[in-house]
Coordinates of C-alpha atoms in Angstrom, one line a residue:
X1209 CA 8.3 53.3 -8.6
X1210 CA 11.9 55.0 -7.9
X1211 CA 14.9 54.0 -10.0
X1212 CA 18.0 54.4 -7.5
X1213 CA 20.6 53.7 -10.6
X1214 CA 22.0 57.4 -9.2
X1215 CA 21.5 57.2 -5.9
X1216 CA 17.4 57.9 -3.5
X1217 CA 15.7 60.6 -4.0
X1218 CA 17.0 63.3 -1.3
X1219 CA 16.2 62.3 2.2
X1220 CA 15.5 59.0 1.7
X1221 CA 19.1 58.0 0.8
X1222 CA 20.0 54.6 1.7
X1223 CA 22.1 54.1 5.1
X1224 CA 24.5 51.8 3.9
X1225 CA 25.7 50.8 7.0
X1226 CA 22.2 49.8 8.1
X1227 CA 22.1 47.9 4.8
X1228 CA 25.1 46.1 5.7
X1229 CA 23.9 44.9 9.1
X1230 CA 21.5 43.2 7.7
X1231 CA 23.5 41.4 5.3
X1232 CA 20.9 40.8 2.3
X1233 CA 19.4 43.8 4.0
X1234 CA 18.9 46.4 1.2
X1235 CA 14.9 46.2 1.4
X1236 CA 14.6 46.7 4.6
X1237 CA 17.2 49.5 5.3
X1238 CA 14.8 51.1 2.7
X1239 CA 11.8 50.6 4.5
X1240 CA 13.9 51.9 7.8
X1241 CA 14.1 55.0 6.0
X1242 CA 10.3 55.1 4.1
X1243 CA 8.9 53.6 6.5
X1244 CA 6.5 51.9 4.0
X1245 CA 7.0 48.2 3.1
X1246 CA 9.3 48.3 -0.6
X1247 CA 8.9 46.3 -3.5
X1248 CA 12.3 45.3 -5.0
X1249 CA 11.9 44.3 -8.5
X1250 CA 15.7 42.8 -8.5
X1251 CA 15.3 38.8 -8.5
X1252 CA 18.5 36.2 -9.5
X1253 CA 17.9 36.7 -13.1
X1254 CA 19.3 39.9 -13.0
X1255 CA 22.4 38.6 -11.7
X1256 CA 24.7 41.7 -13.8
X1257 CA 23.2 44.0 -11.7
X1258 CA 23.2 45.2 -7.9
X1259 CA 19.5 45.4 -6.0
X1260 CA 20.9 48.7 -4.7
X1261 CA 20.7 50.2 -8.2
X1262 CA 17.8 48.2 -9.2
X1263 CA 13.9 49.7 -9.4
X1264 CA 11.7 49.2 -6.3
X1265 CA 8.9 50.2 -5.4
X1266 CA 7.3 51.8 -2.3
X1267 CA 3.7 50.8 -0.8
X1268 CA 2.2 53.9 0.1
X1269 CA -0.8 53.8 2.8
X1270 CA -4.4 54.0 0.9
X1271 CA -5.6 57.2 0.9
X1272 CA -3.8 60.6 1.5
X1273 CA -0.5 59.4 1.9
X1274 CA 1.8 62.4 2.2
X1275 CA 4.6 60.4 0.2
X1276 CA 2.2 60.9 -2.6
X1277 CA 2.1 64.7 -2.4
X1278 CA 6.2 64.7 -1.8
X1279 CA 6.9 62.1 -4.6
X1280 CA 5.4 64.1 -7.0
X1281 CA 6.9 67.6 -5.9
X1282 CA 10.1 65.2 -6.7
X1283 CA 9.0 64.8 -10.1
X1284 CA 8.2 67.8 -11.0
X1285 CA 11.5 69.1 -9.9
X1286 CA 13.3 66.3 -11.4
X1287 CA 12.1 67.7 -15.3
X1288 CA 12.7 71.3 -14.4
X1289 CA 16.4 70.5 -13.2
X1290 CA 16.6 68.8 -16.7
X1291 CA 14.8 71.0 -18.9
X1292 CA 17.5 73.9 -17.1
X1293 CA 21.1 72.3 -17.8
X1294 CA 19.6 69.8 -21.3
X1295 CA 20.0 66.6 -19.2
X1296 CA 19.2 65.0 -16.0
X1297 CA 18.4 62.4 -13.1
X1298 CA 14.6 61.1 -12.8
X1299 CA 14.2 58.7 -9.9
X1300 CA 10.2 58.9 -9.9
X1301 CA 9.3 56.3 -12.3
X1302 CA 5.4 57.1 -11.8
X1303 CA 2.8 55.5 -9.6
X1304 CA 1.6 52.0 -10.5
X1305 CA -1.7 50.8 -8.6
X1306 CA -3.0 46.6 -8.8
X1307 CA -6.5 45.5 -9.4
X1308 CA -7.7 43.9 -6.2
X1309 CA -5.7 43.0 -3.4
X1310 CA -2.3 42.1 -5.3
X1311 CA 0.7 42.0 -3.2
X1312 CA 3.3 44.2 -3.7
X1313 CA 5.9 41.4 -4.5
X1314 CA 3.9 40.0 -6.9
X1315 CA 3.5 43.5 -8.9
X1316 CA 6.7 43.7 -8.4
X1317 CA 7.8 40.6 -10.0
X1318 CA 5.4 41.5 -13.0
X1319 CA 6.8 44.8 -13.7
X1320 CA 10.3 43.5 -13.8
X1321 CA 9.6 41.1 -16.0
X1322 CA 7.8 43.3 -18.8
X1323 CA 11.0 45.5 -18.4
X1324 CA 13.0 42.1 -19.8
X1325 CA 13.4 41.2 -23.2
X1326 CA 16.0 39.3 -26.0
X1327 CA 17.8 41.2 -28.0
X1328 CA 18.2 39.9 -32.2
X1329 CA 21.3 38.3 -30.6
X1330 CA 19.6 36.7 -28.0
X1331 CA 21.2 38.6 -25.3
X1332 CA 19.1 39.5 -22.5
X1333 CA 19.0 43.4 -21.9
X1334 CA 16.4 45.4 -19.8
X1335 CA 14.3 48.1 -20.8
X1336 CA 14.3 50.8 -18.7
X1337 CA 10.4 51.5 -18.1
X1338 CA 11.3 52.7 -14.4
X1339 CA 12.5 55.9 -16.7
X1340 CA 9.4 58.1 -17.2
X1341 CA 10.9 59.3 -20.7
X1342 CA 11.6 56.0 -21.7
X1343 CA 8.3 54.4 -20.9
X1344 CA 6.8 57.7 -22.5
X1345 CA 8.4 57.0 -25.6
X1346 CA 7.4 53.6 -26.0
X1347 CA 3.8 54.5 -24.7
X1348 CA 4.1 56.5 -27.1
X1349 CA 5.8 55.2 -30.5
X1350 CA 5.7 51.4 -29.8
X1351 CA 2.3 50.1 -30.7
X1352 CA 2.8 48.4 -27.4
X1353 CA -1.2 46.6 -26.5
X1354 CA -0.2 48.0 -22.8
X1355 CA -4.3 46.1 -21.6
X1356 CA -2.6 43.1 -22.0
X1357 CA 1.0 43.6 -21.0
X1358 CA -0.4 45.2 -17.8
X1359 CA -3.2 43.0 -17.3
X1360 CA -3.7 43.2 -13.3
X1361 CA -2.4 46.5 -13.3
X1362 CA -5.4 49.1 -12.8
X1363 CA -3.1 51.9 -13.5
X1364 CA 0.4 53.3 -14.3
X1365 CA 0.3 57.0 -13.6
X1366 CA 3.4 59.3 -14.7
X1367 CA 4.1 62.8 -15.6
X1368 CA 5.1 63.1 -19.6
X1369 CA 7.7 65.9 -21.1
X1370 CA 5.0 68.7 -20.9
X1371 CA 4.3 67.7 -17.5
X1372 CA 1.0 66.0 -18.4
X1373 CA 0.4 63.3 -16.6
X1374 CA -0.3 60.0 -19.0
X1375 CA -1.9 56.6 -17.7
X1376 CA -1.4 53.1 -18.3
X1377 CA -4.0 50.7 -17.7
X1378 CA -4.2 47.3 -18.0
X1379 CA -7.0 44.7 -18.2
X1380 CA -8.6 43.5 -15.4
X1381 CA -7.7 39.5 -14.6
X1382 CA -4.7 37.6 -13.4
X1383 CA -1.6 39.0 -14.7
X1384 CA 0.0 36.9 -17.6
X1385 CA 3.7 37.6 -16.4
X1386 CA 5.2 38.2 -19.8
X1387 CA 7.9 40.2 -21.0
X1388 CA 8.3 43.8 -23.1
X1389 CA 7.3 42.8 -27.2
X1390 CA 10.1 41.9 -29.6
X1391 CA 8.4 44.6 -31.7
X1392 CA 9.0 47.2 -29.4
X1393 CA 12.6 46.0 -28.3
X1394 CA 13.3 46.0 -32.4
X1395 CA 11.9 48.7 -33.1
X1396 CA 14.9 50.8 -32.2
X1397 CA 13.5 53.1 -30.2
X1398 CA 15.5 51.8 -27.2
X1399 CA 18.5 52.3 -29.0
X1400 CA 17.5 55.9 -29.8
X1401 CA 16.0 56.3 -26.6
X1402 CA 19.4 58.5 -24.8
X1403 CA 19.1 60.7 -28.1
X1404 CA 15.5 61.2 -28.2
X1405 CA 15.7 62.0 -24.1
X1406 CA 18.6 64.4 -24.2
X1407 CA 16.5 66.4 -27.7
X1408 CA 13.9 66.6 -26.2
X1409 CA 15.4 68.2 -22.9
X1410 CA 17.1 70.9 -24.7
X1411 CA 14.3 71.5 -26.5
X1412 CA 12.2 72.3 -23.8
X1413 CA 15.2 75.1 -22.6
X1414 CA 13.4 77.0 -25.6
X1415 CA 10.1 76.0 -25.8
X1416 CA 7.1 74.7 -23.7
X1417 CA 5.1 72.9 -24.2
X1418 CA 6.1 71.1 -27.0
X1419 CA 3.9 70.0 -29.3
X1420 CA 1.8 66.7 -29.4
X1421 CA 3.9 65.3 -31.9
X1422 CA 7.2 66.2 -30.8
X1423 CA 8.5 63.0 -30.3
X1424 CA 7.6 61.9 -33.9
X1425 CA 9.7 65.0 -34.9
X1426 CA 12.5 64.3 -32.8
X1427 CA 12.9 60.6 -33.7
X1428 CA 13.2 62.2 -37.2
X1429 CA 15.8 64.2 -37.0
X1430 CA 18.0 61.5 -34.6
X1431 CA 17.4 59.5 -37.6
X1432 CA 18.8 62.2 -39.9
X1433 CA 21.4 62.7 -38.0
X1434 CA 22.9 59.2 -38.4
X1435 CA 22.6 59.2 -41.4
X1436 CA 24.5 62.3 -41.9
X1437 CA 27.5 60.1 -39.6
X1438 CA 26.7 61.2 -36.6
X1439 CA 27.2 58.2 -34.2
X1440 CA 26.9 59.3 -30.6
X1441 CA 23.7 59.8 -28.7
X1442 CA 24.9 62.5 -26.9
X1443 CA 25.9 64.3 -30.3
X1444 CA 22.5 62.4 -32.0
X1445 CA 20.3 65.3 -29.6
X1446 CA 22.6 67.8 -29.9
X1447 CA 21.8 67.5 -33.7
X1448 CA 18.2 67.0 -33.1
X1449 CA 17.6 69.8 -30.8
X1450 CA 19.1 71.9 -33.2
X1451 CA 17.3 71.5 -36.2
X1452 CA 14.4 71.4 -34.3
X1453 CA 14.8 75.5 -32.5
X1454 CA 16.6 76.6 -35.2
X1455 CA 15.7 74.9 -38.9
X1456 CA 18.7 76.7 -40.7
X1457 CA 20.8 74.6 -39.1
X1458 CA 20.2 71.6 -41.1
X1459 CA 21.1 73.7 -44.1
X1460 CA 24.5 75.7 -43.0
X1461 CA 27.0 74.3 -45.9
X1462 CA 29.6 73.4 -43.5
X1463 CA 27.4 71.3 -41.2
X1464 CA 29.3 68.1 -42.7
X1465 CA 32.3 69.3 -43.0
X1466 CA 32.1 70.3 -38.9
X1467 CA 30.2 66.5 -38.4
X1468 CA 33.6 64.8 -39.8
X1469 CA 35.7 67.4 -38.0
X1470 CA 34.3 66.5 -34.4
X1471 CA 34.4 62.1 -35.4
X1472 CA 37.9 62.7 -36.6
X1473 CA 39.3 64.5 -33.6
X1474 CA 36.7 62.5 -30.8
X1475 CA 35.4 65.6 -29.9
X1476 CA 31.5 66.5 -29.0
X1477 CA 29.4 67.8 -31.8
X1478 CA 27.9 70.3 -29.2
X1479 CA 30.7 72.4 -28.9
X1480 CA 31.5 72.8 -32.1
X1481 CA 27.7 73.7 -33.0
X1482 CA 28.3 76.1 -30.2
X1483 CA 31.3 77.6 -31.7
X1484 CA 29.3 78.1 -35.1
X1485 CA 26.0 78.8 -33.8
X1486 CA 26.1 82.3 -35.1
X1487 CA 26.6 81.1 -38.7
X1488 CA 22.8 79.9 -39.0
X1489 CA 21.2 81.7 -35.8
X1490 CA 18.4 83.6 -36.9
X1491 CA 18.8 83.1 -40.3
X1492 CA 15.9 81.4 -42.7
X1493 CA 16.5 77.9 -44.0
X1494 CA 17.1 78.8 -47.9
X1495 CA 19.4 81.3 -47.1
X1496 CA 22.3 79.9 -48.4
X1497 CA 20.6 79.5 -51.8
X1498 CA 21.0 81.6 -54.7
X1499 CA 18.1 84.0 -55.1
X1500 CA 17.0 82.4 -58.4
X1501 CA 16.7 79.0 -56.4
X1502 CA 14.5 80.6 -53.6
X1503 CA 10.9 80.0 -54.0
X1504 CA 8.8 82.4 -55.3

């Protein structure tokens, strides 16, 4: 599965101008340039967005196929780029394979529309399961009963945050067609999902691998971290991150006082915890306590 939101993986970047020529012709400039039959999993009910930007997937040959081999090489490099700079790009979704002879249209049209749900509003929104990290965190955290949500689907294959590589399986039978849980979509852990992603990136600068309950840690401190008022995902990780490499942090005395600072002046909580850093690097948790209030 690839998710082109930012663009092909590198050197299979669509030609544009071949798309073009063909009008509608976005699938089958892609399968110019693959030259595999692709799976677009864009249909009319996703009318806000563009099939350019919209998950596909490829049909690899059966067997050896060296797309395989280079598809994970992507991958891989995809979640060291990441782990290097705290954020990144992942196009390789994983590798999803049918029971029987299923056509690749009609997987297709399954997976999109377990990515769809309704919101508490009713508002239709999309959960981003093309995203390793975010499928991994649901996989994860959800509760999800993924037999029945994949039923059809032999296997989903993709490479966790440690670079394990996790599976999916659904039940064997024709595929009910149904859409993500309301549990899981309510859960919150989409809306935290950005956070949790960008922790657990900068995180793994530091440390690797994490352990097997690091997202359970994370998702604690993200939660933390709103409730101490901060609002922004981007500044939610920052916070989580921190705490999580360096426990003092959570208890430096001015941590609040620099959490208003950044809200009232729009700034990013990351470069002020950079400023500060030195305040709690290295230091123990209580050490801002008065001896008599330290443990024995």
């Amino acid at each position: 599965m690839i998710d082109p939101d930012h663009g092909d993986p590198p050197g299979v970047e669509l030609d544009e101008s071949a798309g073009a020529a063909f009008g509608d012709g976005v699938r089958h400039a892609r399968e110019a340039v693959w030259q595999r039959p692709v799976h677009t999993l864009h249909s009319s009910e996703y009318r806000r967005f563009t099939e350019v930007n919209f998950p596909y997937l490829v049909q690899f040959n059966e067997g050896n196929d060296p797309w395989l081999t280079t598809s994970i090489e992507w991958a891989v490099q995809e979640h060291l780029n990441a782990c290097a700079i705290g954020t990144g790009v992942y196009r390789i979704g994983g590798w999803v394979r049918p029971h029987g002879e299923r056509s690749g249209h009609a997987l297709a049209r399954q997976l999109a529309l377990l990515m769809h749900f309704r919101g508490s509003d009713g508002s239709p929104g999309l959960a981003r399961l093309q995203d390793r990290r975010v499928l991994h965190l649901l996989h994860q955290r959800a509760g999800i009963d993924w037999s029945s949500g994949l039923k059809g689907v032999e296997r989903w294959c993709y490479l966790d945050h440690n670079l394990v590589l996790q599976t999916l399986q659904g039940a064997p039978g024709v595929p009910g067609f149904q859409a993500l849980p309301a549990a899981a979509v309510h859960s919150g852990l989409l809306d935290r999902s950005m956070a949790v992603n960008l922790a657990v990136a900068r995180w793994l600068r530091s440390a690797f691998p994490l352990p097997e309950n690091a997202l359970a840690l994370v998702l604690d401190k993200v939660r933390i971290a709103g409730q101490r008022g901060v609002r922004h995902a981007q500044d939610q990780g920052a916070y989580a991150a921190e705490a999580l490499i360096d426990p003092a942090f959570e208890h430096w005395p001015d941590l609040d006082r620099l959490i208003k600072t950044v809200a009232r002046f729009h700034q990013r909580l990351s470069d002020g915890m950079d400023l500060h850093r030195p305040e709690w690097t290295g230091k123990p948790p209580d050490h801002w306590r008065r001896p008599e209030e330290r443990p024995a």
